[in-house]
Coordinates of C-alpha atoms in Angstrom, one line a residue:
A4 CA -41.0 30.4 -7.2
M5 CA -40.7 29.8 -10.9
I6 CA -43.3 27.1 -11.6
S7 CA -45.5 29.5 -13.5
D8 CA -42.5 30.8 -15.5
M9 CA -41.6 27.3 -16.4
L10 CA -45.0 26.6 -17.9
L11 CA -45.6 30.0 -19.5
R12 CA -42.1 30.6 -20.9
P13 CA -40.8 27.3 -22.2
G14 CA -37.3 27.9 -23.7
G15 CA -36.9 31.1 -21.8
S16 CA -33.7 31.9 -19.9
F17 CA -33.1 32.9 -16.3
R18 CA -30.2 33.4 -14.0
H19 CA -29.6 31.2 -10.9
D20 CA -26.6 30.9 -8.6
G21 CA -24.4 32.8 -11.1
E22 CA -25.5 30.7 -14.1
T23 CA -27.8 31.2 -17.1
M24 CA -30.3 28.4 -17.3
T25 CA -33.1 27.5 -19.7
L26 CA -36.7 26.7 -18.8
P27 CA -37.8 23.3 -20.0
H28 CA -40.9 22.7 -22.1
A29 CA -43.2 20.6 -19.7
H30 CA -45.7 18.7 -21.8
L31 CA -46.8 16.7 -18.8
V32 CA -47.1 17.7 -15.1
W33 CA -47.5 14.9 -12.5
W34 CA -48.0 16.5 -9.1
A35 CA -47.5 14.0 -6.2
G36 CA -47.4 15.5 -2.7
G37 CA -47.9 19.2 -1.9
N38 CA -50.6 21.5 -3.1
P39 CA -49.4 24.4 -5.4
F40 CA -52.8 26.1 -5.3
H41 CA -52.3 26.5 -1.6
H42 CA -48.6 27.4 -1.2
H43 CA -47.7 29.1 -4.5
Q44 CA -47.9 32.8 -5.2
D45 CA -50.1 34.7 -7.7
L46 CA -52.7 31.9 -8.1
G47 CA -54.4 33.6 -11.0
R48 CA -51.1 33.4 -13.0
L49 CA -50.6 29.8 -11.8
H50 CA -54.1 29.0 -13.0
R51 CA -53.2 30.3 -16.5
A52 CA -50.0 28.4 -16.4
F53 CA -51.8 25.1 -15.6
Q54 CA -53.7 25.5 -18.9
T55 CA -50.5 25.0 -21.0
P56 CA -49.3 21.4 -20.4
D57 CA -50.8 18.6 -22.6
T58 CA -51.7 16.6 -19.5
I59 CA -51.8 17.2 -15.8
I60 CA -51.9 14.3 -13.4
V61 CA -52.5 14.8 -9.6
N62 CA -52.2 12.3 -6.8
E63 CA -54.7 13.3 -4.1
I64 CA -56.7 12.2 -1.1
G65 CA -59.1 15.1 -1.3
W66 CA -60.8 17.3 -3.9
T67 CA -58.4 20.1 -3.6
A68 CA -58.0 23.1 -6.0
T69 CA -55.0 21.3 -7.5
A70 CA -57.0 18.2 -8.1
R71 CA -59.7 20.4 -9.8
H72 CA -57.0 21.5 -12.3
A73 CA -56.0 17.9 -13.2
D74 CA -56.9 16.0 -16.4
I75 CA -56.4 12.8 -14.4
V76 CA -56.8 12.4 -10.6
L77 CA -55.3 9.4 -9.0
P78 CA -56.9 8.6 -5.6
V79 CA -54.1 7.6 -3.3
A80 CA -54.1 6.0 0.2
A81 CA -53.9 8.4 3.1
P82 CA -51.3 7.7 5.8
P83 CA -53.7 5.6 8.0
E84 CA -54.5 3.5 4.9
R85 CA -50.9 2.2 4.2
M86 CA -48.0 0.9 6.2
D87 CA -44.9 3.1 6.8
F88 CA -42.6 4.5 9.4
G89 CA -41.7 8.1 10.0
A90 CA -38.5 9.9 10.9
G91 CA -36.7 13.1 10.1
R92 CA -32.9 13.7 9.6
T93 CA -32.6 15.7 12.8
D94 CA -35.2 13.8 14.8
N95 CA -34.4 11.5 17.7
I96 CA -37.5 9.4 17.3
L97 CA -38.8 6.6 14.9
V98 CA -42.5 6.5 14.5
P99 CA -44.3 3.2 13.5
M100 CA -47.2 3.8 11.1
P101 CA -49.2 0.6 10.8
K102 CA -52.1 0.5 8.4
A103 CA -55.4 1.1 10.2
V104 CA -57.9 0.6 7.4
D105 CA -57.9 -0.3 3.7
P106 CA -58.0 2.5 1.2
P107 CA -61.5 3.3 0.1
G108 CA -62.9 2.8 -3.4
E109 CA -60.2 2.7 -6.0
A110 CA -57.6 4.5 -4.0
R111 CA -54.2 2.8 -4.0
V112 CA -50.9 3.0 -2.3
E113 CA -48.7 5.2 -4.4
Y114 CA -45.9 2.7 -4.7
D115 CA -48.4 0.2 -6.2
I116 CA -49.4 2.9 -8.7
Y117 CA -45.8 3.5 -9.8
T118 CA -45.2 -0.3 -9.9
E119 CA -48.1 -0.7 -12.3
L120 CA -46.9 2.1 -14.5
A121 CA -43.4 0.7 -14.6
R122 CA -44.8 -2.7 -15.5
R123 CA -46.7 -1.1 -18.5
L124 CA -43.5 0.6 -19.6
G125 CA -41.5 -2.7 -19.3
L126 CA -39.5 -1.3 -16.4
E127 CA -41.0 -3.1 -13.4
Q128 CA -37.9 -5.0 -12.3
E129 CA -35.7 -1.9 -12.6
F130 CA -38.1 0.2 -10.5
T131 CA -39.1 -2.4 -7.8
E132 CA -35.8 -4.4 -7.7
G133 CA -38.2 -7.3 -7.1
R134 CA -39.6 -5.8 -3.8
T135 CA -43.2 -5.1 -2.8
Q136 CA -44.0 -2.0 -0.7
E137 CA -43.7 -4.1 2.5
D138 CA -40.4 -5.7 1.3
W139 CA -38.9 -2.2 0.8
L140 CA -40.1 -1.2 4.3
R141 CA -38.4 -4.2 5.8
H142 CA -35.3 -3.6 3.8
L143 CA -35.0 0.0 4.9
W144 CA -35.7 -1.1 8.5
D145 CA -32.9 -3.6 8.3
E146 CA -30.6 -0.8 7.2
T147 CA -31.9 1.4 10.1
R148 CA -31.3 -1.4 12.6
A149 CA -27.7 -1.9 11.3
N150 CA -27.0 1.8 11.5
G151 CA -28.4 1.9 15.0
A152 CA -26.3 -1.1 16.1
A153 CA -23.2 0.6 14.7
Q154 CA -24.0 3.6 17.0
G155 CA -24.6 1.3 20.0
Y156 CA -28.4 1.3 20.0
S157 CA -30.6 -1.8 20.1
V158 CA -33.4 -1.4 17.6
P159 CA -36.2 -4.1 17.5
D160 CA -37.1 -6.1 14.5
W161 CA -39.7 -4.8 12.0
D162 CA -42.6 -6.9 13.4
T163 CA -42.0 -5.8 17.0
F164 CA -41.5 -2.1 15.9
I165 CA -44.6 -1.8 13.7
A166 CA -46.8 -3.3 16.4
G167 CA -45.3 -1.1 19.1
D168 CA -44.9 2.5 20.2
I169 CA -42.6 5.4 19.2
L170 CA -38.9 4.7 19.7
E171 CA -37.1 7.6 21.3
F172 CA -33.3 7.8 21.4
P173 CA -31.2 10.0 23.7
D174 CA -29.7 13.2 22.3
P175 CA -26.0 12.4 21.8
T176 CA -25.0 16.1 22.5
P177 CA -27.6 17.7 24.7
D178 CA -25.2 20.4 25.9
R179 CA -23.7 21.3 22.6
V180 CA -23.4 25.0 21.9
F181 CA -23.8 26.3 18.3
L182 CA -20.4 26.8 16.6
S183 CA -18.5 26.0 19.9
E184 CA -15.8 24.0 18.0
F185 CA -15.3 26.9 15.6
R186 CA -15.1 29.4 18.4
A187 CA -12.6 27.3 20.3
D188 CA -10.3 26.7 17.3
P189 CA -11.3 28.4 14.0
D190 CA -8.4 27.0 12.1
A191 CA -9.2 23.4 13.0
H192 CA -13.0 23.8 12.4
P193 CA -13.3 26.2 9.4
R194 CA -16.8 27.3 8.1
E195 CA -17.8 26.5 4.5
T196 CA -16.8 29.9 3.2
P197 CA -13.9 31.0 1.0
S198 CA -12.1 32.3 4.1
G199 CA -13.2 29.6 6.5
R200 CA -14.5 32.3 8.8
I201 CA -17.9 33.9 9.4
E202 CA -18.1 36.5 6.6
L203 CA -20.2 39.7 7.0
F204 CA -19.2 40.6 3.5
S205 CA -19.0 38.1 0.6
D206 CA -16.6 38.9 -2.2
A207 CA -18.1 36.0 -4.2
V208 CA -21.6 37.4 -4.0
A209 CA -20.6 40.9 -4.7
A210 CA -18.7 39.8 -7.8
M211 CA -21.9 38.6 -9.3
G212 CA -22.9 42.2 -9.8
L213 CA -26.6 41.7 -8.8
A214 CA -28.5 44.8 -7.9
E215 CA -30.4 42.8 -5.2
C216 CA -27.3 41.3 -3.6
A217 CA -24.7 43.8 -2.4
G218 CA -22.4 41.3 -0.9
H219 CA -23.7 42.1 2.6
V220 CA -27.0 42.1 4.5
A221 CA -29.0 45.0 3.2
W222 CA -32.6 46.2 3.2
T223 CA -34.3 46.6 -0.2
P224 CA -37.6 48.4 -0.7
P225 CA -40.7 46.3 -1.5
R226 CA -41.0 45.7 -5.2
D227 CA -44.8 45.5 -5.4
Q228 CA -46.7 48.3 -7.2
T229 CA -46.7 51.7 -5.4
D230 CA -50.2 52.5 -6.4
T231 CA -52.5 54.7 -4.4
R232 CA -55.3 52.2 -5.1
Y233 CA -53.5 49.7 -3.0
P234 CA -52.4 51.5 0.2
L235 CA -52.4 48.5 2.5
A236 CA -49.6 46.0 3.2
L237 CA -50.7 42.3 3.2
I238 CA -49.1 40.0 5.7
S239 CA -49.9 36.3 6.0
G240 CA -48.9 33.6 8.4
Q241 CA -49.6 30.0 9.5
P242 CA -53.0 29.4 11.1
G243 CA -53.6 27.9 14.5
T244 CA -56.7 26.0 13.4
R245 CA -55.2 23.7 10.8
L246 CA -51.8 22.5 9.4
H247 CA -51.2 24.7 6.4
S248 CA -54.3 24.0 4.2
Q249 CA -55.0 20.5 5.7
F250 CA -58.3 20.0 7.5
D251 CA -59.6 23.4 6.4
S252 CA -63.1 21.9 6.2
G253 CA -62.8 20.5 9.7
A254 CA -64.8 21.8 12.7
T255 CA -61.8 23.6 14.3
S256 CA -60.9 25.5 11.2
M257 CA -64.6 26.3 10.3
A258 CA -65.3 27.6 13.8
E259 CA -62.9 30.5 13.2
K260 CA -64.3 31.5 9.9
V261 CA -66.2 34.7 9.6
A262 CA -69.3 34.5 7.4
G263 CA -67.9 31.2 6.2
R264 CA -64.7 32.7 5.0
E265 CA -61.1 33.1 6.2
P266 CA -60.9 36.1 8.7
V267 CA -58.9 39.1 7.7
L268 CA -57.6 41.2 10.5
I269 CA -58.1 45.0 10.0
H270 CA -57.0 47.9 12.2
P271 CA -60.0 49.9 13.6
L272 CA -59.0 53.1 11.8
D273 CA -58.6 51.3 8.4
A274 CA -62.0 49.6 9.0
A275 CA -63.8 52.8 10.1
S276 CA -62.6 54.8 7.0
R277 CA -64.2 52.1 4.8
G278 CA -67.4 51.6 6.8
I279 CA -66.3 48.0 7.8
A280 CA -67.4 46.2 11.0
T281 CA -66.5 42.8 12.3
G282 CA -68.6 40.2 10.6
D283 CA -68.8 42.0 7.2
V284 CA -67.7 40.2 4.1
V285 CA -65.0 42.3 2.5
E286 CA -63.1 42.2 -0.8
V287 CA -59.3 42.4 -0.8
F288 CA -57.9 43.3 -4.2
N289 CA -55.0 44.4 -6.4
D290 CA -54.0 44.0 -10.1
R291 CA -53.3 40.3 -9.7
G292 CA -56.5 39.2 -8.2
R293 CA -59.3 39.5 -5.7
C294 CA -60.6 37.5 -2.8
L295 CA -63.5 37.7 -0.3
A296 CA -62.8 37.4 3.4
G297 CA -64.6 37.9 6.7
A298 CA -63.7 41.1 8.5
R299 CA -62.3 41.0 12.1
V300 CA -61.6 44.5 13.4
T301 CA -58.8 44.4 15.9
E302 CA -55.8 46.4 17.2
D303 CA -53.7 43.2 16.9
V304 CA -52.5 44.6 13.5
M305 CA -51.0 48.0 12.9
Q306 CA -52.7 50.6 10.9
G307 CA -52.0 50.2 7.1
T308 CA -51.7 46.5 7.4
L309 CA -54.0 43.5 6.8
F310 CA -53.3 40.0 8.1
L311 CA -54.8 37.0 6.3
W312 CA -53.9 33.5 7.3
T313 CA -52.7 31.0 4.7
G314 CA -54.6 27.8 3.9
A315 CA -58.1 28.7 3.0
W316 CA -58.9 26.4 0.1
Y317 CA -58.7 28.3 -3.2
D318 CA -62.2 28.8 -4.5
P319 CA -62.1 30.9 -7.8
D320 CA -65.4 32.0 -9.3
F321 CA -64.8 31.7 -13.0
E322 CA -68.1 33.4 -13.8
D323 CA -66.5 36.6 -12.2
P324 CA -64.5 38.6 -14.7
H325 CA -61.6 38.7 -12.2
N326 CA -61.9 35.0 -11.2
R327 CA -62.4 36.3 -7.7
D328 CA -61.6 33.8 -4.9
R329 CA -64.7 33.4 -2.6
H330 CA -63.0 32.0 0.4
G331 CA -60.0 34.2 1.4
N332 CA -56.8 32.7 0.0
P333 CA -54.0 35.3 0.3
N334 CA -52.1 33.9 -2.7
T335 CA -54.7 35.3 -5.0
L336 CA -53.0 38.6 -4.1
T337 CA -49.3 37.8 -3.7
H338 CA -46.8 38.3 -6.4
D339 CA -44.2 35.7 -7.6
M340 CA -41.4 38.1 -8.1
R341 CA -38.1 36.7 -6.7
T342 CA -35.7 37.9 -4.0
S343 CA -32.8 37.9 -6.5
E344 CA -31.3 36.3 -9.6
W345 CA -29.0 34.4 -7.3
T346 CA -31.7 32.3 -5.4
Q347 CA -34.9 32.9 -7.4
S348 CA -36.7 32.6 -4.0
P349 CA -40.2 34.0 -3.3
A350 CA -40.6 37.5 -2.0
A351 CA -44.3 37.4 -1.5
H352 CA -44.6 39.3 1.7
S353 CA -44.3 42.7 0.0
A354 CA -47.8 42.5 -1.5
R355 CA -49.9 45.7 -1.6
V356 CA -53.7 45.6 -1.6
G357 CA -56.9 47.6 -1.5
L358 CA -59.9 46.8 0.7
R359 CA -63.6 47.5 0.5
K360 CA -66.8 46.3 2.0
L361 CA -68.7 43.9 -0.3
D362 CA -71.8 45.4 -1.8
G363 CA -74.8 43.0 -2.1
P364 CA -75.0 39.4 -1.1
A365 CA -71.9 37.3 -0.8
P366 CA -71.6 34.2 -3.1
P367 CA -71.5 30.8 -1.4
V368 CA -68.2 29.2 -0.8
R369 CA -67.8 26.1 -3.1
A370 CA -64.3 25.0 -2.1
F371 CA -65.4 21.9 -0.4
D372 CA -68.2 20.8 -2.8
P373 CA -67.5 17.4 -4.3
P374 CA -67.3 17.0 -8.1
E375 CA -70.1 15.7 -10.2
V376 CA -69.5 12.0 -10.4
L377 CA -70.5 10.5 -13.8
P378 CA -71.6 6.9 -14.3
D379 CA -68.6 4.5 -14.7
P380 CA -68.6 3.5 -18.4
R381 CA -67.2 0.1 -17.3
G382 CA -70.4 -0.5 -15.3
R383 CA -68.6 -0.6 -12.0
G384 CA -70.7 2.1 -10.2

C-alpha cells in the first residue's frame, strides 16, 4: 500500500516486519502488468505521486487511466496476439495459448520489447541467453515435460500441446484433510512457528510492541475520520459483470450501469433522507476525493452503509476543483493507511463517506474516450 509514499517521500523511513527501511528515490517508473489506478487506494494522492518521477513508462493494451498518466505508452500484444501457455502453482491443468492473430499497429510482444532494450544497452546476450520468445517457451516446456515424467505423467511435445486442448492431471491427494499429518503427529510434522504448534498468541509479534498488533487476534476500531459530514461506511467488492476492471466498456458491464455510471447501493432510509431515488446521479465524497455514481436504492445493504463495486475506470475531471471522478471508482474515496507497521498492508475497507444527490446536469463520462492521435513525425501515419 506504499506506492504513493515511495514517490512522495523519497528517503523517508518506515517500519516493516520489525525492521526500519528507507524509501528509494524513483526517478523512473515502468509499469508492466496491473493497473494501479484501478486497484490502489486514494487515487487523488496516487495521481499527485505520479507527477514526481522524471519519466513514467506504461505497457498497455488499452487506454486505461494508468496509460493516461504515462510519458511513454508501449502498446503490447494481448494474450490472443502472442504464443504462451498458462498454469498456476496449485493448478492441475496446463493451458495451451496459441497466437490467434498478429498484434495490431505497432504493438509488440513484451519479450521482444525487452530484447530490443537489452540490445541497445549492450546486454542482449545476457538477457535472452540466445533464445527467442518461442525458444524460451520450448525450453520451459521441455523442463515441464521432464518434471512430469519424473512424476509418472506423459506430457506431449510442444507442437502437439500448443495445437491441442487443455491438459488435465489427476489430483494426487483428492481426500487430503487440511493439517491431517500435524493432527496425527504434531512432533513429526511441526508448523512453521517458534513452538511448532498452532499459536493463538505470538510472543514474537507481541515483542515488537506495535499498537496495532497485540500478539493475538483482536478487533481495532476503524482509523478513518470520525466526522459527522461522513456518516456512511463505504464497502466495495468484486463485480459480477467484469474481471476487476477488465472489459468495463463491454456490453455486459455497461448494461448494469446507472445513468452511464457505476451503481452505488443505498438503503431506502439513507436514500429517503437525502431525496434520492433509483436512477439519480449521486455524489459520494469525503476529504480525499469525490465521485459520481448511479443510485440503486435497495435493502440489500444495511442502513448506514453504501456499496460500490470496484473496477469502474477512473475518470477524473481536472477542471473540477476536487478532480471529481465522473464514473464511480471507489478508490477515489478509500484511504491508504496501513493495517500495521508489521505488514504495511492496505486497510481501505474502513472508509467513511457522505452522500448527496447531484444538483444540475451530470457531466459525460470520458473514461473510454481515445486520446487525440497526432500525425506521426516520421510520416508513417
